[in-house]
Amino acid sequence: MLRTIDLRGTRPTPAGMLALVPRAATDVSAALDAARTIIDEVRRHGAAALLDQSERFDGVRPAAVRVPASELAAALDELSPEVRTAAVQTIERVRAASAAQVPSSQTTVLGDGAVVEQRWQPVARVGLYVPGGKAVYPSSVIMNVVPAQVAGVRSIALASPAQSGFDGRIHPTIAAIAALLGIDEVYAMGGAGAIGAFAYGVEDVGLAPVQRVTGPGNVYVAAAKRLVQGVTGIDAEAGPTDILVIADDSADADFVAADLISQAEHDELAASVLVTDSPAFAARVLERLGARARATKHSERVLTAIEGPQSALVLVDDLEQAADFANAFGPEHLEIQVRDPEATLARIENAGAIFVGEFSPVSLGDYAAGSNHVLPTGGQARYAAGLSAATFLRPQQIVRYDEGALREVAPVIAALSAEEDLPAHGEAVTARFER
Ligand code: HSO
Ligand code: ZN
């Protein structure tokens, strides 16, 4: 069961609090050497390397790296009407929320004839990785593709590992959702090799390099993403999922237990953390947690996750301390189930996504809220953000000064360029006023 950490009457530092509930160690740096070798193989041998790697790591050799359009169309034809309807609804909601995230351009007038503008430019081409190992998540295809489309990315490629259970084809539901979203450039490739293929391109399958790679994956995918930075952009490195619930005695213990279990269902290494100021409420949650964990389908996985050192019940003096703990932990998912949720929300600085009130469980956000479920894990929420249209947009500054405005700041440029011993910088300005 969840181990208890009693912070009442203590004031640990943020680093001290974080150390009390360490995330499961997925050592990305230990996977770097292997990922580097795999990427090098792809750079040197192209498609042949990717096919070999599928055989080695996924236990099956796909017929081709590029998934034929006919296979995507057939997969969509075979998609069950229930899943298709659900996918369409999720797409609509994520599209609406993503569209609202596109920032508008800004113009700053710094004086007569002196204007700096900022516009948002989509990256031209992105590669979206959809894992196919122990977890196959068609919903993640939607969460990756839709914000890229909304941002105006012109070219979107998708990669997912060949599946031995499907004769080397990618998972049919992933193929179907890709087709539903209008994505026709799909590759049966996985792991670090797929990330390398996206970053450097693979000429013999007509795969052009991308400018940003996104999507979750295992530790080798995370290592590969770390390695290709500088060649291409990436989103946050994905690790095991986590949920932190701040609740007081007004919350429903059964709802909280159900939510803690919902994310533990993903992974033995998932972290489920309850932070509360009420020992009596905590006792009720523990009771419901035990009952639900034993009864649920993936009971063993859930029990391993909630019994792991990455999961805990944290007792605090008050909800201010609860918010401090959440900020130190930087949860991927934060639920606030207290009498006055807005007051707690106002104290939160670090969280991938925040779910307010008892009818906003994390699994709503996983599928149907309209928010994105690709979120920073492992405490990265302290400095990183989840996927959104902004992930695929870059702010670009545009400078428009006229003669009078340049003349006005000429002394600033002269002084600073002289100080930096870069006189040609100053001369580029004075040249304009010598005639
Ligand atoms: N909770 C996961 C996303 C997911 N859940 C996909 C179900 N399918 C990470 O945010
Ligand atoms: Zn989930």
Coordinates of N, CA, C and O in Angstrom, one line a residue, residues 12 21 23 35 40-41 46 48 83 86 159 168 206 213 220 240 249 256 282 287 306 317 321 343 365 369 389 421 425:
P12 N 10.6 21.2 5.2 CA 11.7 20.8 4.3 C 11.8 21.8 3.1 O 10.8 22.4 2.7
V21 N 10.2 11.7 -2.2 CA 9.4 10.9 -3.2 C 10.1 10.9 -4.5 O 9.7 11.5 -5.4
R23 N 11.3 10.0 -8.2 CA 10.7 9.3 -9.3 C 11.5 8.0 -9.6 O 12.7 7.9 -9.2
A35 N 21.9 4.1 -27.9 CA 21.1 4.9 -28.9 C 21.9 5.5 -30.0 O 21.6 5.6 -31.1
D40 N 23.6 5.8 -35.6 CA 24.6 5.7 -36.6 C 24.3 4.7 -37.7 O 24.6 4.9 -38.9
E41 N 23.8 3.5 -37.2 CA 23.4 2.5 -38.2 C 22.4 3.0 -39.2 O 22.6 2.8 -40.4
G46 N 20.6 3.4 -43.8 CA 19.2 3.8 -44.2 C 18.2 2.7 -43.9 O 18.1 2.1 -42.8
A48 N 17.8 -0.4 -44.7 CA 18.2 -1.7 -44.4 C 18.4 -1.8 -42.8 O 18.1 -2.8 -42.2
V83 N -15.2 3.3 -31.7 CA -13.9 3.9 -31.5 C -13.8 5.1 -32.5 O -13.2 6.1 -32.2
A86 N -15.7 8.0 -31.1 CA -15.0 8.6 -29.9 C -13.8 9.4 -30.4 O -13.5 10.5 -29.9
A159 N 5.7 7.8 -37.0 CA 6.4 6.6 -37.0 C 5.9 5.8 -35.8 O 5.6 6.3 -34.7
G168 N 4.1 -7.7 -38.8 CA 5.1 -6.6 -39.1 C 4.5 -5.3 -39.5 O 5.2 -4.4 -39.9
G206 N 12.7 7.9 -49.0 CA 12.1 9.2 -49.3 C 11.7 10.0 -48.0 O 10.8 10.8 -48.1
V213 N 10.9 16.7 -33.5 CA 10.5 15.3 -33.2 C 9.7 15.4 -31.9 O 10.2 15.9 -30.9
Y220 N 15.2 4.4 -24.6 CA 16.1 4.6 -25.8 C 15.6 5.7 -26.7 O 16.4 6.4 -27.3
P240 N 8.1 7.6 -17.0 CA 6.9 7.0 -16.5 C 5.9 8.1 -16.0 O 6.3 9.2 -15.6
D249 N -10.6 17.0 3.5 CA -11.6 16.0 3.9 C -13.0 16.3 3.3 O -13.9 15.5 3.5
V256 N -10.9 9.8 -5.3 CA -9.5 10.0 -5.3 C -8.7 8.7 -5.5 O -7.7 8.6 -6.2
A282 N -7.3 10.5 4.6 CA -6.2 9.6 4.1 C -6.5 8.1 4.4 O -6.4 7.3 3.5
E287 N -8.2 2.8 2.3 CA -9.1 1.6 2.3 C -9.7 1.4 0.9 O -9.7 0.3 0.4
I306 N 1.8 1.5 -6.9 CA 1.4 2.2 -5.7 C 2.3 1.8 -4.5 O 2.4 2.5 -3.5
D317 N 0.5 19.9 7.1 CA -0.2 20.7 8.1 C -1.4 21.4 7.5 O -2.4 21.5 8.1
Q321 N 1.0 24.1 2.5 CA 2.2 23.1 2.5 C 1.9 22.1 1.4 O 2.9 21.6 0.7
A343 N -8.2 28.7 -4.5 CA -7.2 29.2 -3.6 C -5.9 28.3 -3.7 O -4.8 28.9 -3.8
G365 N -8.9 14.1 -19.1 CA -7.9 14.7 -19.9 C -7.1 13.8 -20.8 O -6.6 14.2 -21.8
A369 N -11.1 15.7 -22.7 CA -11.4 17.0 -22.2 C -11.2 18.1 -23.3 O -11.9 19.1 -23.3
A389 N -0.3 23.7 -29.5 CA 0.0 24.3 -30.8 C 1.3 25.1 -30.7 O 2.1 25.1 -31.6
D421 N 34.6 46.2 -28.9 CA 35.6 46.2 -29.9 C 35.2 45.6 -31.2 O 35.9 44.8 -31.9
H425 N 30.5 47.1 -36.6 CA 29.1 47.2 -36.2 C 28.6 48.6 -36.2 O 27.6 49.0 -36.8

